[in-house]
Coordinates of C-alpha atoms in Angstrom, one line a residue:
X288 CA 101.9 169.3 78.0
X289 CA 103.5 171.8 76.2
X290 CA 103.1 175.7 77.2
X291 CA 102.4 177.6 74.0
X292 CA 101.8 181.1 75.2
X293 CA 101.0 180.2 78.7
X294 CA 97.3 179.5 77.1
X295 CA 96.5 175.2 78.5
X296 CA 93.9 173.3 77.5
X297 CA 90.4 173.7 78.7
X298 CA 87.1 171.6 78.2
X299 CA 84.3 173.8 76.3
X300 CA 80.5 172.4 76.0
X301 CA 79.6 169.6 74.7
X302 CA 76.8 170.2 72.2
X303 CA 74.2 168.0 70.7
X304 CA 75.4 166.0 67.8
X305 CA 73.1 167.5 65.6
X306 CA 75.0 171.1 66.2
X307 CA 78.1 169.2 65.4
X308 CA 77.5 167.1 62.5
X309 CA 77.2 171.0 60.8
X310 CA 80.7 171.3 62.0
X311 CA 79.9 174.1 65.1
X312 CA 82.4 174.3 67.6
X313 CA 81.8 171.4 70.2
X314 CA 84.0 170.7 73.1
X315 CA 87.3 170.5 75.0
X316 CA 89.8 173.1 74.2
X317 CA 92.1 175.7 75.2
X318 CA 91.2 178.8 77.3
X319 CA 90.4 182.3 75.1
X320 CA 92.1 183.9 78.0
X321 CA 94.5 185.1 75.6
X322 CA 91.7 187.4 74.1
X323 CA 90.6 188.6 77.8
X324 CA 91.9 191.7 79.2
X325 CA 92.7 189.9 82.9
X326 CA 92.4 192.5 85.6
X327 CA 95.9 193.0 87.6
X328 CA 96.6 191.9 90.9
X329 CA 96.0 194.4 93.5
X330 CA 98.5 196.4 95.2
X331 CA 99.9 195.7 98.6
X332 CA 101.6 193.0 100.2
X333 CA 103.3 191.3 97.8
X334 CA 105.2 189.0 99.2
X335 CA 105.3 185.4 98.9
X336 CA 103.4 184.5 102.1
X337 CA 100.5 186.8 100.4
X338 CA 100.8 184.4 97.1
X339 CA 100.3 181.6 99.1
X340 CA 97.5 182.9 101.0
X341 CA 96.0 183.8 97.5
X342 CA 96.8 180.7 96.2
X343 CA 95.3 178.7 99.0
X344 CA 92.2 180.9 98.9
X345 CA 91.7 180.1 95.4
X346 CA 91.8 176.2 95.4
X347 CA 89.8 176.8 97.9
X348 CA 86.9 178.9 96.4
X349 CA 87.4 178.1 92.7
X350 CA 88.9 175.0 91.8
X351 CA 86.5 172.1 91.3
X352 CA 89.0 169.3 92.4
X353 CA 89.6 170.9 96.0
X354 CA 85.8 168.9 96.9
X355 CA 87.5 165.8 95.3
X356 CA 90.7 165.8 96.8
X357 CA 91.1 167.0 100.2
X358 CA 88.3 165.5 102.4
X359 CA 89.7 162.4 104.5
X360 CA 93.7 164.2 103.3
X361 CA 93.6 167.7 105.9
X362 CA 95.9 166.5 107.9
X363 CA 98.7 166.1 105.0
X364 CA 98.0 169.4 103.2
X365 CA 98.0 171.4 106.5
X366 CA 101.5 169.9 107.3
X367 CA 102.5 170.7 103.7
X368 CA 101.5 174.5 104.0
X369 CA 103.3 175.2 107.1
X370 CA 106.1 173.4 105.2
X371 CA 105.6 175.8 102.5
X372 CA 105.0 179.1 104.4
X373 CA 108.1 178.4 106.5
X374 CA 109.9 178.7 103.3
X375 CA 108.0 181.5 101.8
X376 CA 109.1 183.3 104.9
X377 CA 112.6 183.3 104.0
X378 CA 112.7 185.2 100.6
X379 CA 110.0 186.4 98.0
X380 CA 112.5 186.2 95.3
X381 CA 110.8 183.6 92.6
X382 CA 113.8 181.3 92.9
X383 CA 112.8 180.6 96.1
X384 CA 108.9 181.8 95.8
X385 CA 107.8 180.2 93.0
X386 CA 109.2 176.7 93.9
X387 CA 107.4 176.5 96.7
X388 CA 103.8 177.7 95.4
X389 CA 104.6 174.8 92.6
X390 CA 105.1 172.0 95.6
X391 CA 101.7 173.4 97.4
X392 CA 100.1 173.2 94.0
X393 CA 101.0 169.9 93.4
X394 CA 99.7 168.5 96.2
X395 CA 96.4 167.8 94.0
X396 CA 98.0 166.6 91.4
X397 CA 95.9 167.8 88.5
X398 CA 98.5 168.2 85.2
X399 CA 95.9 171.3 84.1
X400 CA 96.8 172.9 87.2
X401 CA 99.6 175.1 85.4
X402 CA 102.0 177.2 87.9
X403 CA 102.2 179.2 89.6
X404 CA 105.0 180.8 87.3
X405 CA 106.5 184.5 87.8
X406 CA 104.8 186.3 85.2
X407 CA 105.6 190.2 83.7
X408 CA 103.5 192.9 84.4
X409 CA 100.8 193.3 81.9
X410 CA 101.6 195.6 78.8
X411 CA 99.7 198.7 78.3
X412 CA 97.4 197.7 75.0
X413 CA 99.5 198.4 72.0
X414 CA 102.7 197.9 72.8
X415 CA 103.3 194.6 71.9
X416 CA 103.4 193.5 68.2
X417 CA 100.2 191.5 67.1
X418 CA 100.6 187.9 66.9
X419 CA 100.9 186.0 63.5
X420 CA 97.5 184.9 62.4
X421 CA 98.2 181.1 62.4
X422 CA 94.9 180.8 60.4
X423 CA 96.0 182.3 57.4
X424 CA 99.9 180.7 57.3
X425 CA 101.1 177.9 55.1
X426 CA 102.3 174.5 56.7
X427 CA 105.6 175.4 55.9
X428 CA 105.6 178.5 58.5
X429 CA 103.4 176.8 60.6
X430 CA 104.3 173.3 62.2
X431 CA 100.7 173.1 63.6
X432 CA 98.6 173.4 60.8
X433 CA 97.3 170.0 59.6
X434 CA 98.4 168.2 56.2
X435 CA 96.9 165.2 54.6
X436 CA 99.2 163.0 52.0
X437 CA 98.4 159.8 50.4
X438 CA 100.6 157.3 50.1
X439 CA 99.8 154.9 47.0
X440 CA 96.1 154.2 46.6
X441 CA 95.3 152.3 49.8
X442 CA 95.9 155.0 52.3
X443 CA 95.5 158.3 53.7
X444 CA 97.9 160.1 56.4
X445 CA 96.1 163.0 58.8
X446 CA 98.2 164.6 60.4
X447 CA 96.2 166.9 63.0
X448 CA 98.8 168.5 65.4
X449 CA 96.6 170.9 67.1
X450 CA 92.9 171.0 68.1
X451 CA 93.2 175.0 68.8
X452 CA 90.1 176.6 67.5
X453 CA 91.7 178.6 65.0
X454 CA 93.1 175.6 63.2
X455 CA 89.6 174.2 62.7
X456 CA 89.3 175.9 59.4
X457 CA 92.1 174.6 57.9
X458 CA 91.2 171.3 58.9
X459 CA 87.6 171.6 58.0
X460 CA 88.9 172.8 54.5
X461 CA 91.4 169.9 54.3
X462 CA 88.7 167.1 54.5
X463 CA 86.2 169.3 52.4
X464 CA 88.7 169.6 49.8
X465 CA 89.6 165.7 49.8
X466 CA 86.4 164.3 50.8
X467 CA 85.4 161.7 47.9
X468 CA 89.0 160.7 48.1
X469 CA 89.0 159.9 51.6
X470 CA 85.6 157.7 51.0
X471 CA 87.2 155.7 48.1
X472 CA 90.7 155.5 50.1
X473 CA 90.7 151.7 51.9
X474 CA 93.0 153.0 55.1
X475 CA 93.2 156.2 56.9
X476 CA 96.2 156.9 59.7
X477 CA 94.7 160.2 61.9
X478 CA 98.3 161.0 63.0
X479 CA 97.8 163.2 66.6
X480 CA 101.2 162.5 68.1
X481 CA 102.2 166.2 69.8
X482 CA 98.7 167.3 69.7
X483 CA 98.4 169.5 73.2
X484 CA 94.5 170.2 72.7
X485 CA 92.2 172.6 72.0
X486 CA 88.5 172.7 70.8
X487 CA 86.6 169.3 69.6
X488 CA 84.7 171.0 67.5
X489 CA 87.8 171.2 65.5
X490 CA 88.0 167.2 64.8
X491 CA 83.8 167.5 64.3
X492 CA 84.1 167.1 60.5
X493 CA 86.9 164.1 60.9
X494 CA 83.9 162.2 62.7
X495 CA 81.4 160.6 59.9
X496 CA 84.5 159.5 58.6
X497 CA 85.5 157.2 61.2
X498 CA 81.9 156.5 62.6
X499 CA 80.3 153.0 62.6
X500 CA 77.9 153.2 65.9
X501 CA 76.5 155.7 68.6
X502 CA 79.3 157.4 70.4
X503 CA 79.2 158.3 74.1
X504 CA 80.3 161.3 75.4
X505 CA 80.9 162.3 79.0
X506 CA 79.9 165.8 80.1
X507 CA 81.0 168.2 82.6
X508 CA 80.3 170.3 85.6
X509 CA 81.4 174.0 86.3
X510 CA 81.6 175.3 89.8
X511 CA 80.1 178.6 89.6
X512 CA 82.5 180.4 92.7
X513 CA 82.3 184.4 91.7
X514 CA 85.2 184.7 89.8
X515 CA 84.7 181.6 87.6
X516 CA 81.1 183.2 86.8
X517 CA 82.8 186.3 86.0
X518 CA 85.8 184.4 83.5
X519 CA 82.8 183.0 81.8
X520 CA 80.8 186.2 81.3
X521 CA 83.7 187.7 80.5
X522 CA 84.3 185.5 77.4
X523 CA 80.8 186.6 76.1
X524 CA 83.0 189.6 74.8
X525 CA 86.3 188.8 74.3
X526 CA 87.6 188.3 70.9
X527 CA 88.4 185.3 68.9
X528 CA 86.0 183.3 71.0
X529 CA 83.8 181.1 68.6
X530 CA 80.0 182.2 68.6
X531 CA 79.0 178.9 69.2
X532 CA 80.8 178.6 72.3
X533 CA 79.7 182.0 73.2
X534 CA 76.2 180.8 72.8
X535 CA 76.3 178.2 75.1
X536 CA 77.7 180.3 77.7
X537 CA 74.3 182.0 77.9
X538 CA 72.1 178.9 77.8
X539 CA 74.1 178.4 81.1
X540 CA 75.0 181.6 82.6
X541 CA 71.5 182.3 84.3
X542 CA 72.3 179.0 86.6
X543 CA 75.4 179.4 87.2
X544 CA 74.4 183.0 88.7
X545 CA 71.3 181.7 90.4
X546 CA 72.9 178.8 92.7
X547 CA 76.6 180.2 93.9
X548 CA 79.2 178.2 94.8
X549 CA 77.9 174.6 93.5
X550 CA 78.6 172.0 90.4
X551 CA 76.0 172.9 88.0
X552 CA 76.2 171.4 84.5
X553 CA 78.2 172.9 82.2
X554 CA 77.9 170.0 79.4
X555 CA 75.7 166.7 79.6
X556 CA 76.3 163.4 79.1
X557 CA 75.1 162.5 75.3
X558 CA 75.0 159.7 73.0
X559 CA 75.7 160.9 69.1
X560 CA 74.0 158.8 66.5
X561 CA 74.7 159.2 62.7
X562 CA 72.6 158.5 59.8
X563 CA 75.5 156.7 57.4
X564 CA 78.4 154.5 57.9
X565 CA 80.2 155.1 54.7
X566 CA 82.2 151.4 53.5
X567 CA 85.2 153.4 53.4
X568 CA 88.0 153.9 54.9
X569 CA 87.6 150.6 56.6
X570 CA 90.4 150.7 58.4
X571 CA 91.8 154.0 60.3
X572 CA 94.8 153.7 62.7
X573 CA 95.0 156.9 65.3
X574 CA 98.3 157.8 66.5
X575 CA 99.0 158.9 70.0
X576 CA 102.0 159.6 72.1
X577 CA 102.8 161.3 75.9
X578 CA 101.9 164.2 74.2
X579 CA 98.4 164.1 73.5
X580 CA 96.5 165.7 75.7
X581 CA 93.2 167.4 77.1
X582 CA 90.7 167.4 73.7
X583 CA 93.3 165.4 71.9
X584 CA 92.5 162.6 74.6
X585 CA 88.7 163.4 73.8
X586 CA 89.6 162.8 70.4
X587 CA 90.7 159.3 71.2
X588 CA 87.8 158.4 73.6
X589 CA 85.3 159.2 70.5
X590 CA 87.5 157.5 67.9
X591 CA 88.1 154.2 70.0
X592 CA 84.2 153.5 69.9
X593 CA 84.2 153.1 65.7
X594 CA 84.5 149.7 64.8
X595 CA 87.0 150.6 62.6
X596 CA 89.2 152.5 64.6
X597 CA 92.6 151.0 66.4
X598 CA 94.7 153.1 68.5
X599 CA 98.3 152.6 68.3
X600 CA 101.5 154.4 69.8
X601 CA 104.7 153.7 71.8
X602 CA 103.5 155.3 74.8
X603 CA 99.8 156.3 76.6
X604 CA 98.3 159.3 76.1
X605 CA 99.5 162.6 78.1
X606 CA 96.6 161.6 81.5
X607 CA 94.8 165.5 81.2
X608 CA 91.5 165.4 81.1
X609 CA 89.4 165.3 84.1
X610 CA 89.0 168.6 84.9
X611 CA 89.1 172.0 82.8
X612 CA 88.1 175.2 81.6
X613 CA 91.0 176.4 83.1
X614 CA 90.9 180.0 84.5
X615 CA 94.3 181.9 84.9
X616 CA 94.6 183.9 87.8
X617 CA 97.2 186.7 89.4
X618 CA 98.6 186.0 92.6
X619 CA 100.9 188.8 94.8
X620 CA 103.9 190.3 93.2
X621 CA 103.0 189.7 89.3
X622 CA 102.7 185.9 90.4
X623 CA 100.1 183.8 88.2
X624 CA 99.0 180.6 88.3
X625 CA 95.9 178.5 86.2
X626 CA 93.3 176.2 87.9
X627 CA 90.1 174.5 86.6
X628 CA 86.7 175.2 86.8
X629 CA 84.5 172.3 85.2
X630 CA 84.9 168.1 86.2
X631 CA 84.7 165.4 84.0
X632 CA 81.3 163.4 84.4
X633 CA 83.9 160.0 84.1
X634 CA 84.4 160.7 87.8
X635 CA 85.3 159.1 90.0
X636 CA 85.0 155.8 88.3
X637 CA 86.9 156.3 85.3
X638 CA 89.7 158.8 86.1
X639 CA 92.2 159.7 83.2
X640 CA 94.4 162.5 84.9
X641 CA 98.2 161.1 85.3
X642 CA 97.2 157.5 83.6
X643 CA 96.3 158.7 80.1
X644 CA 94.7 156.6 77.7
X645 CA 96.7 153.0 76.9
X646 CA 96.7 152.4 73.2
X647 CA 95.5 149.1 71.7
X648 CA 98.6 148.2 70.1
X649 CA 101.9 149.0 71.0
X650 CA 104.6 150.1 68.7
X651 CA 107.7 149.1 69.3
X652 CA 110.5 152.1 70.0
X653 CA 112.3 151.4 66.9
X654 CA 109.4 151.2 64.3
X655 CA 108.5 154.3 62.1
X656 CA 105.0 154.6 63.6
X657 CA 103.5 155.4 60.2
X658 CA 104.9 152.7 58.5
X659 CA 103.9 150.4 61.7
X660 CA 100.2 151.5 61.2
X661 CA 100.0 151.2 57.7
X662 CA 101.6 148.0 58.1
X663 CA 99.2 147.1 60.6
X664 CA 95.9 147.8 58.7
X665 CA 97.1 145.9 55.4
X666 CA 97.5 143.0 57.9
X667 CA 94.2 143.1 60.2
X668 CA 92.0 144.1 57.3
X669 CA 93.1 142.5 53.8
X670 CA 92.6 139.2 55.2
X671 CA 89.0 140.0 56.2

């Protein structure tokens, strides 16, 4: 998964179809910590025995997975902590320290645990240039924005490389703008190769496009420790956050405060039901490599359940979707790491972390994977 920012993919609430048909936000994105003001570590010991002991005490208290994974496996983390404390004894320099808080980490092997990394003091507010508003720039400057091309009259190519909220505009504007084309187009490849995730509700209006029958979708639970309370009441006011999302956070909020340190539901399990299954496209091929990950994956899950959807790539997806809403954190000595705070409701029966998501048909290594697809639907659907 690629690190754009050091801002991962998070899951965000599931809402009831009817909210997304209107094209609201929806689900599974990246964290808004980027918009939070984080508070700094404290002062003190800063060492790298004290990040460990801060990192352990977080898994511990706030990350949903620590229920799932240690009970019955004690034994082998204790022996791996003495491991790793006898080597953060020997130097709090990050080529040493961070290495190690990585190996500790990865004991519960959950790709959406990100870190730790040695991070830079936080700048005082205006000295660092504002970002580029990626909203507002052309494809050209922008790699992640989507484009949409048709090639002859039997078929459409979506490219969607991003599921960030911000590029949910532009890809709401892209079908608006070529909707009656896209119904009287026979073929449509939804090209996500590369796409990291973001916020479902950015793919909401790609949906009635590709839908032929009731679509099930898994929800989530949040552990509501203190501090992952506090990341989501802190998002209530934090720029750039969508309202939706926002809103949803305090349907929630008063449970999550009233019962401390349990899974509460962040998102439920619903089925989504349209009223019209337009003739076409008929066909649409989805694209998927390694890459795709987190709400990209969710993506996939939704589209797979149309009757006239095929997933096809070289590879399975990316295997980063079980848990989320990640919350970044500061360890000891400017040290930060990110953990989760919601689990997937496909656990523990159907687990995605590390597998990913096998696609239906295989392309070979040496096929242009657009050409493959388009190839593929001519074959599978002219005959019909």
């Amino acid at each position: 998964m690629e690190t754009r920012g050091l801002t991962f993919p998070l899951r965000v609430p599931l809402l009831p179809f009817a909210v997304v048909a209107t094209a609201a936000c929806a689900s599974a994105g990246r964290s808004p910590e980027s918009a939070v003001a984080l508070p700094a570590p404290s002062t003190g010991d800063s060492s790298c025995v004290a990040a460990l002991d801060s990192l352990q005490a977080i898994f511990r208290r706030d990350y949903p997975g620590y229920r799932d994974k240690v009970p019955g496996h004690e034994t082998a983390l204790a022996a791996l902590t003495d491991s790793v404390r006898t080597i953060a004894r020997t130097s709090d320099n990050h080529t040493v320290c961070i290495p190690a808080l990585r190996r500790w980490a990865q004991f519960f092997r959950d790709p959406h645990v990100v870190g730790p990394w040695q991070a830079a003091p936080p700048q005082p507010p205006g000295s660092q240039p504002a970002a580029p508003a990626n909203s507002t720039s052309s494809a050209a400057e922008d790699p992640s924005r989507p484009s949409l091309r048709f090639v002859g009259d039997s078929t459409a190519v979506l490219h969607l490389p991003d599921f960030q909220w911000q590029y949910k505009p532009a890809i709401d504007s892209i079908i608006a703008a070529s909707r009656g084309k896209l119904l009287s187009t026979p073929y449509l490849i939804v090209d996500v190769r590369g796409n990291g995730g973001g916020c479902t509700c950015s793919y909401a209006s790609l949906t009635p496009l590709l839908y032929t029958n009731p679509i099930r979708r898994d929800g989530d639970d949040v552990w509501t420790s203190a501090a992952n309370v506090a990341l989501y009441r802190s998002w209530l006011v934090a720029d750039g956050v969508p309202e939706v999302l926002k809103a949803h956070i305090r349907s929630v909020l008063p449970e999550m405060e009233a019962r401390p340190n349990q899974f509460v539901v962040w998102a439920r399990d619903t089925v989504a039901r349209l009223d019209t299954v337009y003739p076409l496209p008929r066909g649409v091929a989805v694209l998927v490599d390694r890459k795709c990950a987190s709400s990209c994956e969710d993506f996939v899950l939704e589209a797979r359940q149309s009757q006239k959807v095929t997933v096809l790539g070289a590879e399975n997806t990316a295997g980063m979707d079980d848990y989320g809403n990640v919350h970044g954190m500061w360890l000891p000595g400017w040290r930060r790491v990110q953990v989760p705070t919601t689990r997937s409701h496909r656990l523990p029966d159907h687990p995605i972390d590390l597998l990913g998501i096998v696609p239906q048909i295989r392309i070979p290594a040496s096929e242009d994977a657009v050409e493959f697809a388009r190839g593929y639907l001519r074959s599978s659907h002219d005959q019909r």
